[in-house]
mmCIF file of C-alpha atoms in Angstrom:
data_model
loop_
_atom_site.group_PDB
_atom_site.id
_atom_site.type_symbol
_atom_site.label_atom_id
_atom_site.label_comp_id
_atom_site.label_asym_id
_atom_site.label_seq_id
_atom_site.Cartn_x
_atom_site.Cartn_y
_atom_site.Cartn_z
ATOM 1 C CA CYS A 1 -114.635 20.076 -76.346
ATOM 2 C CA GLN A 2 -116.865 21.702 -78.960
ATOM 3 C CA LEU A 3 -118.186 25.226 -78.857
ATOM 4 C CA GLU A 4 -120.943 26.651 -81.037
ATOM 5 C CA LEU A 5 -120.655 30.360 -81.830
ATOM 6 C CA VAL A 6 -123.362 32.189 -83.735
ATOM 7 C CA ASP A 7 -122.461 35.246 -85.843
ATOM 8 C CA VAL A 8 -119.461 36.370 -83.758
ATOM 9 C CA GLY A 9 -117.935 38.583 -86.455
ATOM 10 C CA ASN A 10 -114.217 39.280 -85.906
ATOM 11 C CA LEU A 11 -113.473 37.222 -82.775
ATOM 12 C CA SER A 12 -110.565 38.659 -80.782
ATOM 13 C CA LEU A 13 -111.204 37.639 -77.153
ATOM 14 C CA VAL A 14 -112.404 34.595 -75.209
ATOM 15 C CA HIS A 15 -113.400 34.245 -71.562
ATOM 16 C CA VAL A 16 -112.144 31.162 -69.695
ATOM 17 C CA LYS A 17 -113.365 29.782 -66.366
ATOM 18 C CA LEU A 18 -112.536 26.548 -64.544
ATOM 19 C CA ASP A 19 -115.883 25.475 -63.135
ATOM 20 C CA ALA A 20 -114.747 22.826 -60.644
ATOM 21 C CA ASN A 21 -113.877 22.304 -56.991
ATOM 22 C CA ASN A 22 -110.459 21.394 -55.566
ATOM 23 C CA VAL A 23 -108.893 21.165 -58.998
ATOM 24 C CA ARG A 24 -105.788 22.695 -60.647
ATOM 25 C CA TRP A 25 -105.576 22.635 -64.428
ATOM 26 C CA LYS A 26 -102.624 23.535 -66.656
ATOM 27 C CA LEU A 27 -104.082 25.079 -69.829
ATOM 28 C CA ASN A 28 -101.665 25.709 -72.694
ATOM 29 C CA SER A 29 -103.911 27.205 -75.397
ATOM 30 C CA ILE A 30 -107.339 27.331 -76.990
ATOM 31 C CA GLU A 31 -107.815 26.938 -80.747
ATOM 32 C CA LEU A 32 -111.058 27.773 -82.506
ATOM 33 C CA GLU A 33 -111.516 26.443 -86.049
ATOM 34 C CA HIS A 34 -114.206 27.828 -88.335
ATOM 35 C CA GLU A 35 -116.153 24.909 -89.798
ATOM 36 C CA TYR A 36 -116.546 26.420 -93.247
ATOM 37 C CA GLU A 37 -113.675 28.882 -93.656
ATOM 38 C CA LYS A 38 -111.173 26.449 -92.077
ATOM 39 C CA ASN A 39 -109.150 29.226 -90.472
ATOM 40 C CA VAL A 40 -107.778 28.590 -86.957
ATOM 41 C CA LEU A 41 -107.839 31.198 -84.197
ATOM 42 C CA ASN A 42 -105.193 30.660 -81.509
ATOM 43 C CA PHE A 43 -105.476 31.942 -77.944
ATOM 44 C CA PRO A 44 -102.207 31.149 -76.073
ATOM 45 C CA ILE A 45 -102.507 30.764 -72.287
ATOM 46 C CA HIS A 46 -99.697 28.643 -70.704
ATOM 47 C CA ARG A 47 -100.752 28.998 -67.082
ATOM 48 C CA TRP A 48 -102.298 27.149 -64.172
ATOM 49 C CA LEU A 49 -105.960 27.650 -63.306
ATOM 50 C CA ASP A 50 -107.295 27.192 -59.819
ATOM 51 C CA SER A 51 -110.883 26.156 -59.019
ATOM 52 C CA ASN A 52 -113.458 28.743 -60.154
ATOM 53 C CA GLN A 53 -110.826 31.124 -61.512
ATOM 54 C CA SER A 54 -111.613 33.028 -64.700
ATOM 55 C CA PHE A 55 -109.863 35.429 -67.069
ATOM 56 C CA ASN A 56 -109.933 36.870 -70.586
ATOM 57 C CA VAL A 57 -107.537 35.844 -73.358
ATOM 58 C CA LEU A 58 -106.631 37.948 -76.415
ATOM 59 C CA LEU A 59 -106.232 36.432 -79.874
ATOM 60 C CA ASN A 60 -102.558 35.488 -80.581
ATOM 61 C CA GLN A 61 -101.403 37.434 -77.504
ATOM 62 C CA GLY A 62 -102.421 35.603 -74.340
ATOM 63 C CA PRO A 63 -104.171 36.454 -71.071
ATOM 64 C CA ILE A 64 -104.905 40.087 -70.367
ATOM 65 C CA GLN A 65 -102.364 41.266 -67.837
ATOM 66 C CA LEU A 66 -103.552 41.752 -64.283
ATOM 67 C CA ALA A 67 -101.702 43.041 -61.227
ATOM 68 C CA SER A 68 -98.731 40.915 -60.186
ATOM 69 C CA ILE A 69 -99.391 38.420 -57.411
ATOM 70 C CA TYR A 70 -95.807 38.286 -56.078
ATOM 71 C CA THR A 71 -92.879 40.681 -55.950
ATOM 72 C CA ILE A 72 -89.507 38.947 -55.546
ATOM 73 C CA ILE A 73 -86.480 40.900 -54.295
ATOM 74 C CA ILE A 74 -83.084 39.217 -54.737
ATOM 75 C CA ARG A 75 -79.987 40.751 -53.167
ATOM 76 C CA THR A 76 -76.588 39.789 -54.554
ATOM 77 C CA GLY A 77 -73.585 40.137 -52.237
ATOM 78 C CA THR A 78 -70.805 42.605 -52.983
ATOM 79 C CA ILE A 79 -68.276 39.736 -53.056
ATOM 80 C CA SER A 80 -70.075 37.980 -55.933
ATOM 81 C CA SER A 81 -67.993 37.580 -59.114
ATOM 82 C CA SER A 82 -70.430 36.260 -61.712
ATOM 83 C CA THR A 83 -71.990 38.772 -64.124
ATOM 84 C CA GLN A 84 -73.916 36.253 -66.259
ATOM 85 C CA LEU A 85 -76.257 34.143 -64.171
ATOM 86 C CA ASP A 86 -79.356 32.167 -65.060
ATOM 87 C CA MET A 87 -81.731 31.621 -62.100
ATOM 88 C CA HIS A 88 -84.892 29.607 -61.510
ATOM 89 C CA LEU A 89 -86.923 29.978 -58.319
ATOM 90 C CA ALA A 90 -89.831 27.887 -56.994
ATOM 91 C CA LEU A 91 -92.141 29.010 -54.164
ATOM 92 C CA ILE A 92 -93.405 26.339 -51.750
ATOM 93 C CA GLY A 93 -96.554 27.137 -49.754
ATOM 94 C CA ASP A 94 -98.830 25.296 -47.372
ATOM 95 C CA GLY A 95 -101.574 25.003 -50.007
ATOM 96 C CA ALA A 96 -99.613 24.595 -53.240
ATOM 97 C CA SER A 97 -96.333 25.404 -54.959
ATOM 98 C CA THR A 98 -95.273 27.130 -58.149
ATOM 99 C CA LEU A 99 -93.428 25.680 -61.073
ATOM 100 C CA PRO A 100 -89.806 26.912 -61.219
ATOM 101 C CA LEU A 101 -89.934 30.580 -62.275
ATOM 102 C CA HIS A 102 -87.317 31.482 -64.880
ATOM 103 C CA LEU A 103 -86.361 34.925 -63.600
ATOM 104 C CA ASN A 104 -84.225 35.799 -66.641
ATOM 105 C CA SER A 105 -87.147 35.427 -69.071
ATOM 106 C CA ASN A 106 -88.381 39.040 -68.574
ATOM 107 C CA SER A 107 -91.765 38.471 -70.216
ATOM 108 C CA HIS A 108 -95.205 39.905 -69.449
ATOM 109 C CA LEU A 109 -95.587 37.018 -66.966
ATOM 110 C CA ILE A 110 -92.248 37.510 -65.173
ATOM 111 C CA HIS A 111 -91.115 41.113 -65.406
ATOM 112 C CA SER A 112 -87.888 42.561 -64.009
ATOM 113 C CA THR A 113 -87.355 46.227 -63.213
ATOM 114 C CA ASN A 114 -83.604 45.903 -63.934
ATOM 115 C CA ASN A 115 -81.758 45.445 -67.225
ATOM 116 C CA HIS A 116 -78.626 43.835 -65.761
ATOM 117 C CA LEU A 117 -79.476 41.025 -63.370
ATOM 118 C CA PHE A 118 -77.554 39.544 -60.443
ATOM 119 C CA GLN A 119 -74.609 41.948 -60.508
ATOM 120 C CA SER A 120 -72.330 42.394 -57.497
ATOM 121 C CA GLY A 121 -74.067 44.376 -54.740
ATOM 122 C CA SER A 122 -77.329 44.663 -56.698
ATOM 123 C CA LYS A 123 -80.983 44.445 -55.668
ATOM 124 C CA ASN A 124 -83.188 42.947 -58.400
ATOM 125 C CA LEU A 125 -87.001 43.134 -58.348
ATOM 126 C CA PHE A 126 -89.245 40.699 -60.217
ATOM 127 C CA CYS A 127 -93.024 40.969 -60.621
ATOM 128 C CA ILE A 128 -94.807 37.626 -61.067
ATOM 129 C CA SER A 129 -98.112 37.839 -62.926
ATOM 130 C CA SER A 130 -101.228 36.311 -61.408
ATOM 131 C CA PHE A 131 -101.598 34.508 -64.741
ATOM 132 C CA TYR A 132 -98.355 32.620 -64.088
ATOM 133 C CA SER A 133 -98.963 31.588 -60.479
ATOM 134 C CA ILE A 134 -101.890 31.204 -58.137
ATOM 135 C CA ASP A 135 -101.823 32.300 -54.510
ATOM 136 C CA ILE A 136 -100.025 29.364 -52.869
ATOM 137 C CA GLY A 137 -101.003 30.361 -49.328
ATOM 138 C CA GLN A 138 -98.548 30.685 -46.434
ATOM 139 C CA LEU A 139 -95.073 30.602 -47.950
ATOM 140 C CA PHE A 140 -92.547 28.559 -45.967
ATOM 141 C CA HIS A 141 -89.839 27.387 -48.393
ATOM 142 C CA ILE A 142 -88.109 28.349 -51.643
ATOM 143 C CA GLN A 143 -85.993 26.327 -54.053
ATOM 144 C CA ILE A 144 -83.196 27.962 -56.059
ATOM 145 C CA TRP A 145 -81.399 26.764 -59.203
ATOM 146 C CA CYS A 146 -78.412 28.839 -60.403
ATOM 147 C CA ASN A 147 -76.357 28.375 -63.568
ATOM 148 C CA SER A 148 -73.240 30.548 -63.791
ATOM 149 C CA ILE A 149 -72.899 31.090 -67.536
ATOM 150 C CA ASP A 150 -69.526 32.817 -67.235
ATOM 151 C CA LYS A 151 -68.248 30.049 -64.874
ATOM 152 C CA LEU A 152 -67.591 32.525 -62.068
ATOM 153 C CA PRO A 153 -68.896 32.091 -58.493
ATOM 154 C CA TYR A 154 -72.155 33.809 -57.585
ATOM 155 C CA TYR A 155 -73.066 34.791 -54.013
ATOM 156 C CA CYS A 156 -76.734 35.279 -53.116
ATOM 157 C CA GLU A 157 -77.280 37.149 -49.867
ATOM 158 C CA SER A 158 -81.049 37.002 -49.344
ATOM 159 C CA ILE A 159 -84.438 36.747 -51.063
ATOM 160 C CA GLU A 160 -87.573 38.565 -49.951
ATOM 161 C CA ILE A 161 -91.010 37.742 -51.373
ATOM 162 C CA ILE A 162 -94.090 39.969 -51.055
ATOM 163 C CA ASN A 163 -97.633 38.727 -51.645
ATOM 164 C CA ASN A 164 -99.177 41.761 -53.354
ATOM 165 C CA PHE A 165 -102.723 40.623 -52.606
ATOM 166 C CA ASN A 166 -102.328 40.715 -48.804
ATOM 167 C CA ASP A 167 -99.002 42.628 -48.435
ATOM 168 C CA LYS A 168 -97.455 39.778 -46.450
ATOM 169 C CA LYS A 169 -93.652 39.623 -46.579
ATOM 170 C CA TYR A 170 -91.466 36.523 -46.406
ATOM 171 C CA PHE A 171 -87.698 36.671 -45.774
ATOM 172 C CA PHE A 172 -85.225 33.961 -46.784
ATOM 173 C CA LEU A 173 -81.586 34.138 -45.685
ATOM 174 C CA VAL A 174 -79.680 32.436 -48.517
ATOM 175 C CA ASN A 175 -76.043 33.274 -47.667
ATOM 176 C CA HIS A 176 -74.731 30.820 -50.246
ATOM 177 C CA TRP A 177 -72.250 30.479 -53.114
ATOM 178 C CA PHE A 178 -73.281 28.994 -56.478
ATOM 179 C CA GLY A 179 -71.113 28.184 -59.475
ATOM 180 C CA PRO A 180 -68.544 25.780 -60.954
ATOM 181 C CA ASN A 181 -67.521 23.045 -58.503
ATOM 182 C CA LEU A 182 -70.173 24.427 -56.133
ATOM 183 C CA GLU A 183 -73.829 23.617 -55.565
ATOM 184 C CA GLU A 184 -76.285 24.718 -58.252
ATOM 185 C CA TYR A 185 -79.420 23.898 -56.238
ATOM 186 C CA LEU A 186 -80.473 24.997 -52.758
ATOM 187 C CA SER A 187 -83.625 24.682 -50.641
ATOM 188 C CA VAL A 188 -84.069 27.584 -48.180
ATOM 189 C CA PRO A 189 -86.547 27.723 -45.261
ATOM 190 C CA LEU A 190 -88.464 30.806 -44.159
ATOM 191 C CA ILE A 191 -86.754 32.947 -41.497
ATOM 192 C CA ASN A 192 -88.624 34.731 -38.703
ATOM 193 C CA ARG A 193 -86.501 37.833 -38.171
ATOM 194 C CA ASN A 194 -88.058 38.488 -34.774
ATOM 195 C CA GLU A 195 -86.957 35.122 -33.414
ATOM 196 C CA GLU A 196 -83.598 34.508 -35.109
ATOM 197 C CA SER A 197 -80.160 35.963 -34.408
ATOM 198 C CA ASN A 198 -79.237 38.824 -36.741
ATOM 199 C CA MET A 199 -76.797 38.067 -39.545
ATOM 200 C CA PHE A 200 -74.225 40.723 -40.495
ATOM 201 C CA THR A 201 -71.546 40.856 -43.173
ATOM 202 C CA ILE A 202 -68.367 42.871 -42.605
ATOM 203 C CA SER A 203 -66.133 43.859 -45.537
ATOM 204 C CA MET A 204 -62.699 45.461 -45.108
ATOM 205 C CA LYS A 205 -60.472 46.940 -47.812
ATOM 206 C CA THR A 206 -56.729 46.783 -47.094
ATOM 207 C CA ILE A 207 -54.813 49.452 -49.019
ATOM 208 C CA ASP A 208 -51.405 48.459 -47.698
ATOM 209 C CA ILE A 209 -49.693 46.644 -44.838
ATOM 210 C CA SER A 210 -46.060 46.916 -43.778
ATOM 211 C CA LYS A 211 -45.648 43.169 -43.162
ATOM 212 C CA SER A 212 -48.114 40.674 -44.621
ATOM 213 C CA ASP A 213 -46.407 37.378 -43.815
ATOM 214 C CA ASP A 214 -47.380 37.357 -40.144
ATOM 215 C CA GLU A 215 -50.733 36.265 -38.741
ATOM 216 C CA HIS A 216 -53.070 39.191 -38.052
ATOM 217 C CA LEU A 217 -56.582 39.804 -36.843
ATOM 218 C CA VAL A 218 -58.911 42.764 -36.377
ATOM 219 C CA LEU A 219 -60.947 43.269 -33.226
ATOM 220 C CA ILE A 220 -64.243 45.006 -33.960
ATOM 221 C CA TYR A 221 -66.549 46.484 -31.338
ATOM 222 C CA ILE A 222 -70.113 47.379 -32.398
ATOM 223 C CA GLU A 223 -72.662 49.382 -30.387
ATOM 224 C CA PHE A 224 -76.419 49.367 -31.094
ATOM 225 C CA ALA A 225 -79.213 51.854 -30.451
ATOM 226 C CA ASN A 226 -80.817 49.583 -27.831
ATOM 227 C CA GLY A 227 -77.661 49.715 -25.684
ATOM 228 C CA LYS A 228 -76.396 46.278 -26.686
ATOM 229 C CA SER A 229 -72.789 45.834 -27.801
ATOM 230 C CA TYR A 230 -70.856 43.123 -29.602
ATOM 231 C CA GLU A 231 -67.156 42.325 -29.934
ATOM 232 C CA GLU A 232 -65.632 39.933 -32.458
ATOM 233 C CA ALA A 233 -62.114 38.885 -33.522
ATOM 234 C CA LEU A 234 -62.053 38.813 -37.346
ATOM 235 C CA HIS A 235 -59.439 36.429 -38.713
ATOM 236 C CA SER A 236 -61.195 33.844 -40.966
ATOM 237 C CA SER A 237 -61.945 35.650 -44.226
ATOM 238 C CA GLU A 238 -64.527 34.270 -46.673
ATOM 239 C CA THR A 239 -62.607 35.681 -49.641
ATOM 240 C CA HIS A 240 -58.908 35.132 -48.844
ATOM 241 C CA GLN A 241 -57.034 32.372 -47.066
ATOM 242 C CA ILE A 242 -54.707 34.932 -45.506
ATOM 243 C CA PRO A 243 -56.620 38.123 -44.611
ATOM 244 C CA PHE A 244 -55.486 41.762 -44.566
ATOM 245 C CA ARG A 245 -53.049 41.664 -47.468
ATOM 246 C CA LYS A 246 -52.424 44.612 -49.789
ATOM 247 C CA ASP A 247 -55.324 45.515 -52.147
ATOM 248 C CA ASN A 248 -57.526 42.701 -50.813
ATOM 249 C CA ILE A 249 -61.153 42.977 -49.713
ATOM 250 C CA ASP A 250 -61.860 40.572 -46.863
ATOM 251 C CA PHE A 251 -65.385 39.444 -46.150
ATOM 252 C CA PHE A 252 -66.628 38.130 -42.788
ATOM 253 C CA LEU A 253 -69.969 36.743 -41.592
ATOM 254 C CA VAL A 254 -71.029 37.279 -37.976
ATOM 255 C CA THR A 255 -74.157 36.350 -36.026
ATOM 256 C CA ILE A 256 -75.327 38.663 -33.239
ATOM 257 C CA ASP A 257 -78.022 37.905 -30.664
ATOM 258 C CA ASN A 258 -80.539 40.210 -28.982
ATOM 259 C CA VAL A 259 -80.200 43.271 -31.241
ATOM 260 C CA ASN A 260 -83.401 42.814 -33.324
ATOM 261 C CA ASP A 261 -84.436 45.845 -35.419
ATOM 262 C CA ASN A 262 -81.901 48.311 -33.979
ATOM 263 C CA GLU A 263 -79.399 50.451 -35.849
ATOM 264 C CA ILE A 264 -75.644 50.523 -35.299
ATOM 265 C CA THR A 265 -74.554 53.711 -33.529
ATOM 266 C CA ASN A 266 -70.798 53.270 -33.132
ATOM 267 C CA VAL A 267 -67.969 51.015 -34.326
ATOM 268 C CA LYS A 268 -64.363 50.689 -33.093
ATOM 269 C CA VAL A 269 -61.622 48.580 -34.663
ATOM 270 C CA CYS A 270 -58.185 47.466 -33.466
ATOM 271 C CA PHE A 271 -55.522 45.791 -35.620
ATOM 272 C CA VAL A 272 -53.607 43.027 -33.807
ATOM 273 C CA ASN A 273 -50.432 41.210 -34.834
ATOM 274 C CA LYS A 274 -50.648 37.659 -33.488
ATOM 275 C CA SER A 275 -47.042 36.751 -34.287
ATOM 276 C CA LYS A 276 -44.850 36.255 -31.220
ATOM 277 C CA GLU A 277 -41.661 36.515 -33.285
ATOM 278 C CA THR A 278 -42.243 39.982 -34.747
ATOM 279 C CA LYS A 279 -41.530 42.680 -32.180
ATOM 280 C CA THR A 280 -41.590 45.678 -34.520
ATOM 281 C CA GLU A 281 -44.778 47.660 -34.962
ATOM 282 C CA ILE A 282 -46.819 46.761 -38.057
ATOM 283 C CA GLU A 283 -48.784 49.423 -39.922
ATOM 284 C CA TRP A 284 -52.124 48.519 -41.497
ATOM 285 C CA ASN A 285 -53.695 51.021 -43.931
ATOM 286 C CA CYS A 286 -57.435 50.314 -44.112
ATOM 287 C CA GLY A 287 -59.356 52.052 -46.916
ATOM 288 C CA TRP A 288 -62.899 51.401 -45.698
ATOM 289 C CA ILE A 289 -65.120 49.111 -43.664
ATOM 290 C CA GLU A 290 -68.672 48.193 -44.683
ATOM 291 C CA ILE A 291 -71.129 46.490 -42.326
ATOM 292 C CA ARG A 292 -74.387 45.154 -43.742
ATOM 293 C CA ASP A 293 -77.399 44.120 -41.657
ATOM 294 C CA ILE A 294 -78.816 41.350 -43.864
ATOM 295 C CA PHE A 295 -82.052 40.909 -41.922
ATOM 296 C CA TYR A 296 -83.093 44.575 -41.992
ATOM 297 C CA GLN A 297 -81.222 45.640 -45.147
ATOM 298 C CA ARG A 298 -79.098 48.415 -43.664
ATOM 299 C CA ASN A 299 -75.637 49.436 -44.869
ATOM 300 C CA TYR A 300 -73.005 51.190 -42.760
ATOM 301 C CA VAL A 301 -69.800 52.428 -44.418
#
């Protein structure tokens, strides 16, 4: 296209508007060349425009920053090993979808509030500029790509996305390992926390045990504020083939029905030796137990 400007002086800003209906347009940049002086003014953009959207662009800098359209909260499990992870995330809505967001880029379009990303037990917040993504409507799916740079396994617990324009929150239960010899891509559907069973993680630190060769289990009894209770036999650890050995941290996933948004009020544990051959008493020294309510983001230690 051609644009005629009359006596603009030192041009430093342009205003852009997509005057169309039912159209999306990916605009990379605008260059203005002076016919006589032959100098080129560059206005970088690199974003999608929706119908009738408009914004201002600064010379050599890009679009003027507006409030972020999405806040993304990623929770890494305490059992995760990787400390160098590269992640891309795409949001799928009923009206449109985003391009994969490179969360490690930490630019004015994708800004993180943390310096060290995706560390064990961390909660990382990302603010996505409205210049990088349009409002894609009702969010119902996300797509995740993870590259473990240090070749260690990475465990993502959950991802929560907030639309800052209408304050609507979307929760995605990931509960998945990424890394070498594991999947690097995952598609995750939206979870309705009011209709689904609650997901809990239980971690136990064994300081010492008098006999580790036998088969053991731990019975755990959990009481909730609404009067509901739950009992589970913990014996299949996510982190160790044989659980409850010296210096190990064992990690268990449990699903509990009918507790909804209620806090844990009491927990009891009982160590059980399943071996029929061993008649002597076995001592188990447990350092700590941590229970995490993934749906409602509560920790109990």
